[in-house]
Coordinates of C-alpha atoms in Angstrom, one line a residue:
X1 CA 31.4 -1.7 -13.3
X2 CA 29.0 1.1 -12.3
X3 CA 26.3 0.7 -9.7
X4 CA 23.6 1.0 -12.4
X5 CA 24.9 -1.9 -14.4
X6 CA 25.4 -3.9 -11.3
X7 CA 21.8 -3.5 -10.4
X8 CA 20.8 -4.6 -13.9
X9 CA 22.9 -7.7 -13.7
X10 CA 21.4 -8.6 -10.3
X11 CA 17.8 -8.1 -11.5
X12 CA 18.5 -10.2 -14.6
X13 CA 20.1 -12.9 -12.5
X14 CA 17.0 -13.1 -10.2
X15 CA 14.7 -13.3 -13.2
X16 CA 16.8 -16.0 -14.9
X17 CA 16.9 -18.0 -11.7
X18 CA 13.1 -17.7 -11.3
X19 CA 12.5 -18.9 -14.9
X20 CA 14.9 -21.9 -14.4
X21 CA 13.1 -22.9 -11.2
X22 CA 9.7 -22.8 -12.9
X23 CA 10.9 -24.7 -15.9
X24 CA 12.9 -27.4 -14.3
X25 CA 11.2 -28.0 -10.9
X26 CA 7.7 -27.9 -12.2
X27 CA 8.3 -30.2 -15.2
X28 CA 5.7 -32.8 -15.9
X29 CA 6.2 -36.3 -14.3
X30 CA 7.4 -39.2 -16.4
X31 CA 3.9 -40.8 -16.5
X32 CA 2.6 -37.7 -18.3
X33 CA 5.2 -37.6 -21.0
X34 CA 3.7 -39.2 -24.2
X35 CA 5.8 -42.2 -25.5
X36 CA 4.9 -43.3 -29.0
X37 CA 3.7 -46.8 -29.3
X38 CA 2.3 -47.2 -25.8
X39 CA -1.3 -47.2 -24.6
X40 CA -1.7 -43.7 -22.9
X41 CA -4.5 -44.7 -20.4
X42 CA -5.1 -42.0 -17.8
X43 CA -3.5 -43.1 -14.4
X44 CA -4.9 -41.2 -11.5
X45 CA -2.7 -40.8 -8.4
X46 CA -3.6 -43.1 -5.4
X47 CA -5.7 -41.6 -2.6
X48 CA -4.2 -40.7 0.8
X49 CA -3.2 -43.8 2.7
X50 CA -2.7 -45.9 -0.4
X51 CA 0.7 -46.9 -1.7
X52 CA 1.2 -47.9 -5.3
X53 CA 3.9 -50.4 -6.1
X54 CA 3.8 -51.3 -9.8
X55 CA 0.7 -53.4 -10.4
X56 CA -0.1 -53.6 -6.6
X57 CA -1.6 -51.1 -4.2
X58 CA -1.3 -51.5 -0.5
X59 CA -3.2 -50.0 2.5
X60 CA -3.0 -50.5 6.3
X61 CA -5.7 -52.1 8.4
X62 CA -6.1 -50.3 11.6
X63 CA -8.0 -51.2 14.8
X64 CA -8.3 -49.1 18.0
X65 CA -5.6 -46.8 16.5
X66 CA -3.1 -49.5 15.9
X67 CA -1.9 -50.9 12.6
X68 CA -2.6 -54.6 12.4
X69 CA -1.1 -55.5 9.0
X70 CA -0.9 -54.4 5.4
X71 CA -3.2 -55.7 2.7
X72 CA -2.7 -55.6 -1.1
X73 CA -4.9 -55.5 -4.2
X74 CA -4.4 -55.1 -7.9
X75 CA -3.9 -51.5 -9.0
X76 CA -7.1 -49.6 -9.9
X77 CA -6.0 -46.9 -12.4
X78 CA -9.3 -45.1 -12.4
X79 CA -11.3 -44.9 -9.2
X80 CA -14.4 -43.7 -11.0
X81 CA -14.5 -46.8 -13.2
X82 CA -12.8 -49.7 -11.3
X83 CA -14.5 -52.5 -13.2
X84 CA -14.4 -55.8 -11.4
X85 CA -11.5 -54.7 -9.1
X86 CA -12.1 -53.6 -5.6
X87 CA -9.9 -50.6 -4.5
X88 CA -7.6 -51.5 -1.7
X89 CA -8.8 -48.7 0.5
X90 CA -12.4 -50.0 0.3
X91 CA -11.2 -53.5 1.2
X92 CA -9.3 -52.1 4.2
X93 CA -12.4 -50.2 5.3
X94 CA -14.6 -53.3 5.0
X95 CA -12.2 -55.4 7.1
X96 CA -12.2 -52.6 9.8
X97 CA -15.9 -52.4 9.7
X98 CA -16.1 -56.2 10.3
X99 CA -13.8 -56.0 13.3
X100 CA -15.9 -53.2 14.8
X101 CA -19.1 -55.2 14.3
X102 CA -17.7 -58.3 15.9
X103 CA -16.5 -56.2 18.9
X104 CA -19.9 -54.6 19.3
X105 CA -21.6 -57.9 19.2
X106 CA -19.2 -59.3 21.9
X107 CA -19.8 -56.3 24.2
X108 CA -23.5 -55.9 23.7
X109 CA -25.2 -55.5 27.1
X110 CA -22.3 -57.6 28.6
X111 CA -19.5 -55.2 29.5
X112 CA -19.0 -56.9 32.9
X113 CA -18.7 -60.4 31.3
X114 CA -18.4 -60.0 27.5
X115 CA -18.5 -62.9 25.0
X116 CA -15.3 -64.8 24.1
X117 CA -14.3 -64.2 20.5
X118 CA -12.5 -67.0 18.6
X119 CA -10.6 -66.2 15.4
X120 CA -10.1 -69.1 13.0
X121 CA -9.0 -69.9 9.4
X122 CA -11.0 -72.0 7.0
X123 CA -11.0 -72.8 3.3
X124 CA -14.3 -72.0 1.6
X125 CA -14.7 -72.3 -2.2
X126 CA -10.9 -72.8 -2.6
X127 CA -10.2 -69.5 -0.7
X128 CA -8.6 -69.0 2.7
X129 CA -11.1 -67.1 4.9
X130 CA -10.4 -65.6 8.4
X131 CA -13.6 -65.5 10.4
X132 CA -14.7 -65.0 14.0
X133 CA -17.1 -66.9 16.3
X134 CA -18.8 -65.5 19.4
X135 CA -18.9 -67.9 22.5
X136 CA -20.5 -71.2 21.7
X137 CA -22.4 -70.0 18.6
X138 CA -22.0 -72.1 15.5
X139 CA -22.4 -69.0 13.3
X140 CA -19.2 -67.3 12.1
X141 CA -18.6 -63.8 10.8
X142 CA -16.2 -63.4 7.9
X143 CA -13.4 -60.8 8.5
X144 CA -11.3 -61.0 5.3
X145 CA -10.2 -63.3 2.6
X146 CA -6.5 -64.0 1.8
X147 CA -5.9 -63.1 -1.8
X148 CA -3.0 -63.8 -4.2
X149 CA -2.1 -60.1 -4.1
X150 CA -1.6 -60.4 -0.3
X151 CA 0.6 -63.5 -0.8
X152 CA 2.6 -61.8 -3.5
X153 CA 3.2 -58.6 -1.5
X154 CA 4.3 -60.4 1.7
X155 CA 6.2 -63.1 -0.2
X156 CA 4.6 -65.8 2.0
X157 CA 2.4 -68.9 1.2
X158 CA -1.3 -68.1 1.8
X159 CA -1.6 -70.6 4.6
X160 CA 1.3 -69.1 6.5
X161 CA 0.1 -65.5 6.0
X162 CA -3.5 -66.4 7.1
X163 CA -2.1 -68.0 10.3
X164 CA 0.0 -64.9 11.1
X165 CA -2.9 -62.6 10.6
X166 CA -5.2 -64.8 12.6
X167 CA -2.8 -64.6 15.6
X168 CA -2.7 -60.8 15.3
X169 CA -6.4 -60.5 15.1
X170 CA -7.0 -62.8 18.0
X171 CA -4.5 -60.9 20.2
X172 CA -6.0 -57.5 19.2
X173 CA -9.6 -58.6 19.7
X174 CA -8.9 -60.0 23.2
X175 CA -7.1 -56.8 24.2
X176 CA -10.0 -54.6 22.8
X177 CA -12.5 -56.6 24.8
X178 CA -10.5 -56.4 28.0
X179 CA -10.0 -52.6 27.6
X180 CA -13.7 -52.1 27.3
X181 CA -14.8 -53.7 30.6
X182 CA -15.9 -51.6 33.5
X183 CA -12.9 -52.5 35.6
X184 CA -10.6 -51.4 32.7
X185 CA -12.5 -48.2 32.3
X186 CA -12.0 -47.3 36.0
X187 CA -8.3 -48.0 35.7
X188 CA -8.1 -45.8 32.6
X189 CA -9.8 -43.0 34.3
X190 CA -7.5 -43.2 37.3
X191 CA -4.4 -43.3 35.1
X192 CA -5.7 -40.2 33.2
X193 CA -6.3 -38.3 36.4
X194 CA -2.8 -39.2 37.7
X195 CA -1.2 -38.0 34.5
X196 CA -3.3 -34.8 34.6
X197 CA -2.1 -34.1 38.2
X198 CA 1.5 -34.7 37.3
X199 CA 1.3 -32.5 34.2
X200 CA -0.5 -29.8 36.3
X201 CA 2.3 -29.8 38.8
X202 CA 4.9 -29.6 36.0
X203 CA 3.0 -26.7 34.3
X204 CA 2.8 -24.8 37.6
X205 CA 6.6 -25.1 38.0
X206 CA 7.1 -23.9 34.5
X207 CA 4.7 -21.0 35.0
X208 CA 6.6 -20.0 38.2
X209 CA 9.8 -20.1 36.3
X210 CA 8.3 -17.9 33.6
X211 CA 7.1 -15.4 36.2
X212 CA 10.6 -15.2 37.9
X213 CA 12.2 -14.7 34.5
X214 CA 9.7 -12.0 33.6
X215 CA 10.5 -10.2 36.9
X216 CA 14.2 -10.5 36.3
X217 CA 13.8 -9.3 32.7
X218 CA 11.9 -6.2 33.9
X219 CA 14.7 -5.5 36.4
X220 CA 17.3 -5.8 33.7
X221 CA 15.2 -3.6 31.4
X222 CA 15.1 -0.9 34.0
X223 CA 18.9 -1.1 34.4
X224 CA 19.4 -0.9 30.7
X225 CA 17.0 2.1 30.4
X226 CA 18.9 4.0 33.2
X227 CA 22.3 3.1 31.7
X228 CA 21.0 4.4 28.3
X229 CA 19.8 7.6 29.8
X230 CA 23.2 8.1 31.6
X231 CA 25.2 7.6 28.5
X232 CA 22.9 9.3 26.0
X233 CA 24.7 12.3 24.4
X234 CA 23.1 15.7 23.9
X235 CA 22.6 16.7 20.3
X236 CA 24.6 17.3 18.3
X237 CA 27.2 15.4 20.3
X238 CA 28.3 12.1 18.9
X239 CA 27.9 8.5 20.2
X240 CA 31.4 7.4 19.3
X241 CA 33.3 8.6 22.4
X242 CA 30.8 6.7 24.5
X243 CA 31.4 3.4 22.9
X244 CA 33.5 2.1 25.8
X245 CA 30.7 3.0 28.1
X246 CA 28.2 0.9 26.0
X247 CA 30.0 -2.4 26.9
X248 CA 27.8 -2.8 30.1
X249 CA 24.8 -2.1 28.0
X250 CA 25.9 -4.8 25.5
X251 CA 26.2 -7.4 28.3
X252 CA 22.8 -6.4 29.7
X253 CA 21.3 -7.0 26.3
X254 CA 23.0 -10.4 26.2
X255 CA 21.5 -11.3 29.5
X256 CA 18.1 -10.1 28.3
X257 CA 18.4 -12.3 25.2
X258 CA 19.4 -15.3 27.3
X259 CA 16.4 -14.8 29.6
X260 CA 14.2 -14.4 26.5
X261 CA 15.6 -17.7 25.2
X262 CA 14.9 -19.6 28.5
X263 CA 11.4 -18.2 28.6
X264 CA 10.8 -19.3 25.0
X265 CA 11.9 -22.8 25.9
X266 CA 9.6 -22.8 28.9
X267 CA 6.6 -21.6 27.0
X268 CA 7.0 -24.0 24.1
X269 CA 7.9 -26.8 26.5
X270 CA 4.6 -26.2 28.3
X271 CA 2.7 -26.3 25.0
X272 CA 4.5 -29.5 23.9
X273 CA 3.8 -31.0 27.4
X274 CA 0.1 -30.2 27.1
X275 CA -0.1 -31.7 23.6
X276 CA 1.8 -34.8 24.7
X277 CA -0.5 -35.1 27.7
X278 CA -3.7 -34.9 25.5
X279 CA -2.3 -37.5 23.2
X280 CA -1.3 -39.7 26.1
X281 CA -4.7 -39.5 27.8
X282 CA -6.5 -40.1 24.4
X283 CA -4.3 -43.2 24.0
X284 CA -5.5 -44.7 27.2
X285 CA -9.0 -45.1 26.0
X286 CA -9.5 -47.5 23.0
X287 CA -12.4 -45.4 21.6
X288 CA -10.1 -42.3 21.3
X289 CA -6.9 -44.0 20.5
X290 CA -7.2 -43.1 16.8
X291 CA -7.4 -39.4 17.8
X292 CA -4.2 -39.8 19.8
X293 CA -2.2 -40.7 16.7
X294 CA -3.6 -37.6 15.0
X295 CA -2.4 -35.4 17.9
X296 CA 1.0 -37.1 17.6
X297 CA 0.9 -36.3 13.9
X298 CA 0.5 -33.0 12.3
X299 CA -0.3 -30.8 15.4
X300 CA 2.8 -32.0 17.1
X301 CA 4.8 -31.6 13.9
X302 CA 3.6 -28.0 13.6
X303 CA 4.5 -27.2 17.2
X304 CA 7.9 -28.9 16.7
X305 CA 8.6 -26.9 13.5
X306 CA 7.4 -23.6 15.1
X307 CA 9.4 -24.3 18.2
X308 CA 12.5 -25.5 16.4
X309 CA 12.7 -22.6 14.0
X310 CA 12.1 -20.1 16.8
X311 CA 14.8 -21.8 18.9
X312 CA 17.2 -21.7 16.0
X313 CA 16.4 -18.0 15.6
X314 CA 17.1 -17.2 19.3
X315 CA 20.2 -19.3 19.4
X316 CA 21.4 -17.7 16.1
X317 CA 20.9 -14.2 17.8
X318 CA 23.1 -15.3 20.7
X319 CA 25.7 -16.8 18.2
X320 CA 25.8 -13.6 16.2
X321 CA 26.5 -11.6 19.4
X322 CA 29.3 -14.0 20.3
X323 CA 30.7 -13.7 16.8
X324 CA 30.5 -9.9 17.2
X325 CA 32.6 -10.1 20.4
X326 CA 35.1 -12.6 18.8
X327 CA 35.4 -10.4 15.8
X328 CA 36.1 -7.3 17.8
X329 CA 38.6 -9.0 20.1
X330 CA 40.6 -10.9 17.4
X331 CA 40.7 -8.3 14.6
X332 CA 39.5 -10.7 11.9
X333 CA 39.2 -7.8 9.4
X334 CA 41.5 -4.8 9.4
X335 CA 39.8 -1.4 9.8
X336 CA 41.1 2.1 9.9
X337 CA 40.6 2.6 13.6
X338 CA 38.9 1.0 16.6
X339 CA 35.8 3.2 16.5
X340 CA 35.3 2.5 12.8
X341 CA 35.7 -1.3 13.5
X342 CA 33.0 -1.1 16.2
X343 CA 30.5 0.6 13.9
X344 CA 31.2 -1.6 10.9
X345 CA 31.0 -4.8 12.8
X346 CA 27.7 -3.7 14.5
X347 CA 26.1 -2.8 11.1
X348 CA 27.2 -6.1 9.5
X349 CA 25.9 -8.2 12.4
X350 CA 22.5 -6.4 12.2
X351 CA 22.3 -7.1 8.4
X352 CA 23.2 -10.8 8.9
X353 CA 20.6 -10.9 11.7
X354 CA 17.9 -9.7 9.3
X355 CA 18.9 -12.2 6.6
X356 CA 19.0 -15.0 9.2
X357 CA 15.4 -14.2 10.3
X358 CA 14.1 -14.2 6.7
X359 CA 15.7 -17.5 5.9
X360 CA 14.5 -19.2 9.1
X361 CA 10.9 -18.0 8.6
X362 CA 10.9 -19.1 5.0
X363 CA 12.1 -22.5 6.1
X364 CA 9.2 -22.7 8.6
X365 CA 6.7 -21.8 5.9
X366 CA 8.1 -24.4 3.4
X367 CA 8.1 -27.2 6.1
X368 CA 4.5 -26.5 7.2
X369 CA 3.2 -26.3 3.6
X370 CA 5.0 -29.6 2.8
X371 CA 3.2 -31.2 5.8
X372 CA -0.1 -30.4 4.0
X373 CA 1.1 -32.5 1.1
X374 CA 2.2 -29.5 -1.1
X375 CA 5.3 -30.7 -3.0
X376 CA 8.5 -28.7 -2.4
X377 CA 9.0 -28.3 -6.1
X378 CA 5.6 -26.6 -6.3
X379 CA 6.6 -24.3 -3.4
X380 CA 9.8 -23.4 -5.1
X381 CA 8.0 -22.9 -8.4
X382 CA 5.5 -20.5 -6.7
X383 CA 8.5 -18.8 -5.1
X384 CA 10.1 -18.4 -8.5
X385 CA 7.0 -16.8 -9.9
X386 CA 6.9 -14.5 -6.8
X387 CA 10.6 -13.6 -7.3
X388 CA 9.9 -12.8 -10.9
X389 CA 6.9 -10.7 -10.1
X390 CA 8.8 -8.8 -7.4
X391 CA 11.8 -8.3 -9.7
X392 CA 9.5 -6.9 -12.4
X393 CA 6.7 -5.2 -10.5
X394 CA 8.6 -4.0 -7.4
X395 CA 11.8 -2.8 -8.9
X396 CA 12.2 -0.2 -6.2
X397 CA 12.3 -2.9 -3.5
X398 CA 15.0 -4.7 -5.5
X399 CA 16.9 -1.5 -5.9
X400 CA 16.6 -0.8 -2.1
X401 CA 18.1 -4.2 -1.3
X402 CA 20.9 -3.9 -3.8
X403 CA 21.7 -0.4 -2.7
X404 CA 21.6 -1.6 1.0
X405 CA 24.1 -4.3 0.1
X406 CA 26.4 -1.8 -1.5
X407 CA 26.2 0.5 1.4
X408 CA 27.3 -2.2 3.8
X409 CA 29.9 -3.8 1.6
X410 CA 31.5 -0.4 0.7
X411 CA 31.2 0.8 4.3
X412 CA 29.7 4.1 3.1
X413 CA 28.3 4.6 6.6
X414 CA 27.3 2.5 9.6
X415 CA 25.0 2.7 12.6
X416 CA 26.3 5.5 14.8
X417 CA 27.7 7.7 11.9
X418 CA 26.5 11.3 11.4
X419 CA 25.8 11.7 7.7
X420 CA 24.2 14.2 5.4
X421 CA 21.8 12.7 2.8
X422 CA 20.3 15.6 1.0
X423 CA 18.2 17.2 2.2
X424 CA 18.5 15.5 5.6
X425 CA 21.2 15.2 8.2
X426 CA 21.5 13.2 11.4
X427 CA 22.9 10.2 13.2
X428 CA 22.3 6.8 11.6
X429 CA 20.1 5.0 14.1
X430 CA 19.1 2.0 12.0
X431 CA 20.4 0.5 8.8
X432 CA 19.0 -2.6 6.9
X433 CA 18.9 -3.7 3.4
X434 CA 15.8 -1.7 2.6
X435 CA 15.9 1.6 4.5
X436 CA 18.3 3.9 6.4
X437 CA 16.9 5.7 9.5
X438 CA 18.4 9.0 10.7
X439 CA 17.8 10.8 14.0
X440 CA 18.2 14.5 13.5
X441 CA 19.1 17.2 16.1
X442 CA 15.4 17.8 16.8
X443 CA 14.9 14.2 17.7
X444 CA 12.9 13.4 14.5
X445 CA 13.3 9.9 13.0
X446 CA 13.8 10.2 9.3
X447 CA 13.3 7.0 7.2
X448 CA 15.0 7.0 3.7
X449 CA 14.7 4.2 1.2
X450 CA 18.1 3.0 0.2
X451 CA 17.3 3.3 -3.6
X452 CA 16.9 7.1 -3.2
X453 CA 20.4 7.6 -1.8
X454 CA 22.7 8.8 -4.4
X455 CA 25.1 11.0 -2.5
X456 CA 26.2 10.7 1.1
X457 CA 28.4 13.0 3.2
X458 CA 29.9 11.1 6.1
X459 CA 30.9 13.6 8.8
X460 CA 32.5 11.0 11.1
X461 CA 34.4 8.6 8.9
X462 CA 37.9 7.9 10.3
X463 CA 38.4 11.5 11.5
X464 CA 36.6 14.8 11.5
X465 CA 37.7 18.5 11.2
X466 CA 36.6 21.8 12.6
X467 CA 36.5 24.5 10.0
X468 CA 36.5 27.6 12.3
X469 CA 36.0 31.1 10.9
X470 CA 36.9 33.9 13.3
X471 CA 36.1 37.6 12.5
X472 CA 38.2 40.3 14.1
X473 CA 38.0 44.0 13.8
X474 CA 39.5 45.6 10.7
X475 CA 41.6 47.9 12.9
X476 CA 43.3 45.0 14.7
X477 CA 47.0 44.2 14.2
X478 CA 47.0 41.0 12.0
X479 CA 50.3 39.8 13.3
X480 CA 49.2 40.2 16.9
X481 CA 46.0 38.4 16.2
X482 CA 47.7 35.4 14.5
X483 CA 50.3 35.2 17.2
X484 CA 47.6 35.2 19.9
X485 CA 45.6 32.5 18.2
X486 CA 48.8 30.4 17.7
X487 CA 49.5 30.5 21.4
X488 CA 45.9 29.7 22.1
X489 CA 46.1 26.7 19.8
X490 CA 49.2 25.3 21.4
X491 CA 47.7 25.7 24.9
X492 CA 44.5 24.0 23.7
X493 CA 46.3 21.0 22.4
X494 CA 48.4 20.5 25.5
X495 CA 45.3 20.4 27.6
X496 CA 44.9 16.7 28.5
X497 CA 41.1 16.9 28.6
X498 CA 41.0 18.1 24.9
X499 CA 44.1 16.4 23.5
X500 CA 42.4 13.1 23.6
X501 CA 39.7 14.4 21.3
X502 CA 42.1 16.0 18.8
X503 CA 44.4 14.3 16.4
X504 CA 46.8 17.2 15.8
X505 CA 47.5 20.7 17.0
X506 CA 45.1 23.3 15.6
X507 CA 46.3 25.0 12.4
X508 CA 46.0 28.8 12.2
X509 CA 45.8 29.1 8.4
X510 CA 45.9 32.9 8.3
X511 CA 43.6 35.7 7.0
X512 CA 41.2 34.5 4.3
X513 CA 39.2 37.6 3.7
X514 CA 39.4 41.4 4.3
X515 CA 36.0 43.1 4.2
X516 CA 34.3 46.0 5.9
X517 CA 33.2 43.6 8.5
X518 CA 36.8 42.9 9.5
X519 CA 39.5 40.2 9.0
X520 CA 38.4 36.6 8.6
X521 CA 40.9 34.2 10.2
X522 CA 40.5 30.5 9.4
X523 CA 41.5 27.7 11.8
X524 CA 41.5 24.0 11.2
X525 CA 41.4 21.4 14.0
X526 CA 41.6 17.7 13.2
X527 CA 39.6 15.7 15.7
X528 CA 38.5 12.3 16.6
X529 CA 35.4 11.1 14.7
X530 CA 32.3 13.0 15.9
X531 CA 34.2 15.4 18.3
X532 CA 34.3 18.4 16.0
X533 CA 31.2 20.0 17.5
X534 CA 32.4 19.8 21.1
X535 CA 36.0 20.9 20.2
X536 CA 34.6 23.8 18.1
X537 CA 32.5 25.1 21.0
X538 CA 35.4 25.0 23.5
X539 CA 37.9 26.6 21.1
X540 CA 35.4 29.4 20.3
X541 CA 34.9 30.1 24.0
X542 CA 38.6 30.3 24.6
X543 CA 39.3 32.4 21.5
X544 CA 36.6 34.9 22.6
X545 CA 38.0 35.2 26.1
X546 CA 41.6 35.6 24.7
X547 CA 40.5 38.3 22.3
X548 CA 38.6 40.2 25.0
X549 CA 41.5 39.9 27.5
X550 CA 43.9 41.5 24.9
X551 CA 41.6 44.3 23.8
X552 CA 41.0 42.9 20.3
X553 CA 37.4 43.6 19.3
X554 CA 35.5 41.0 17.2
X555 CA 34.6 41.9 13.6
X556 CA 31.8 44.3 12.9
X557 CA 30.5 46.2 9.9
X558 CA 32.2 49.7 9.6
X559 CA 30.0 52.4 7.8
X560 CA 30.3 56.2 7.6
X561 CA 27.4 58.7 7.4
X562 CA 28.1 61.6 4.9
X563 CA 25.8 64.7 5.0
X564 CA 25.7 66.3 1.5
X565 CA 24.2 69.8 0.9
X566 CA 22.1 69.9 -2.2
X567 CA 21.6 72.9 -4.5
X568 CA 18.3 73.8 -2.8
X569 CA 20.1 74.0 0.5
X570 CA 18.7 70.8 1.9
X571 CA 20.9 68.1 3.3
X572 CA 20.8 64.4 2.3
X573 CA 22.8 61.6 3.9
X574 CA 24.9 58.9 2.2
X575 CA 26.4 55.7 3.7
X576 CA 29.8 54.6 2.8
X577 CA 32.4 52.2 4.0

């Protein structure tokens, strides 16, 4: 199957998947599907904090940031027209308002010696009522009434449920009054100051740790820079012969990543510690205890998600580096040679690193959006629409990604290869699913979208070749020239310094052309990948010295000047070979 049809299949599959996501994940809920014969009254979803269970709705009663108990009420299907039913959230708010009013009355102008609050249960008009009495007063304040919905939800008799709730309210009210006395306030302030001092000390230690790690990171970065400068080849030399020397650079990068991971843990640990401290101090004071639960809620969740995904990203980077080392050492996949294996593994790991980063960040976005109450099905539906829009409106981007996958899977070239992608040529410095970046001999970084790459000439795949053309003078003895070059080729191959860079002795193919410029002798030298330029330079130097030492001139254009006398006695000149 050709690449063009493969692209069409992939684009079609993306579009089909997007349509399926939109159709099946964003389908209407069961309550919205019309069923013949049933009354189709509009049922609005319950408000936040309300849980609907059939014909009952429940809500929590909170006081000083703590959940006291759960009350129930008949379901109100339309909040705008509740009829004679009281929504459960309004009933919970009324109970909480009664508790705050009783507490304020007990503390009014008497924080040093507040009134004693007594919680009791009485039956009024055939209803069980929980009420409060301040000190010796004969007047009571109603807190709530036990309803049949409460009894049905908790599966308890009204009398038992009333007594349970009375005990909870009495305990909570006594605690609220104690925590608001002057002596308790002083104790709370002292506890908050002690917590702040301990957190400040811990934060200082974390900051010092970050400073030391930053200093070590700068030192390693300088070592890595100096190592890179020492091992950097001069254009157009190749990087492949230097791969053994890059192992120290690899381990330096590993240490840098480990330091970056530890600094990441310290920074986010410090942020989490500060949030936890704020929530802890707010929880000490009864007036701010409700805010404490809010800090423990979404902000802490967002920090945890951000920290968790970032930590997974950092650990995954280290894991990919370990996989790369394990892959190189255990030959999990057979390659043509060691150098090719190193290039291919490096390119594959970089592509996997990019995919990993995209997946982790998408997961972060989905989790944070879901914390705002956005359903995951809606997020996926929007993602499906976006995928469909990208597949239709940004076809070049899809083509870039598909072509990038094909380049990696087919091993057309890898990072470190020298390639020709018309009209550009250079060493592949970066390769991902969207673009290929080349560094040419002038040091320019050339970025090429993968979708525009149709033909590639890889100059360093498996092995390379020197195609050397040597011109000698037309008057030279051909047999002598060929014999001299054969001796030179044998001596060149036996030289240990250059034998490691060649795969076979140079081949003197013979005379390819005879022109006025001389004799063209062609020589082929099969070399290690990327060594053809260095080998060609050295062989040319030796050939030039050998020819000069044996009195064989290099090729030059031979022309003759003819003077012809014309009929008028004037001379004219003509050039000939």
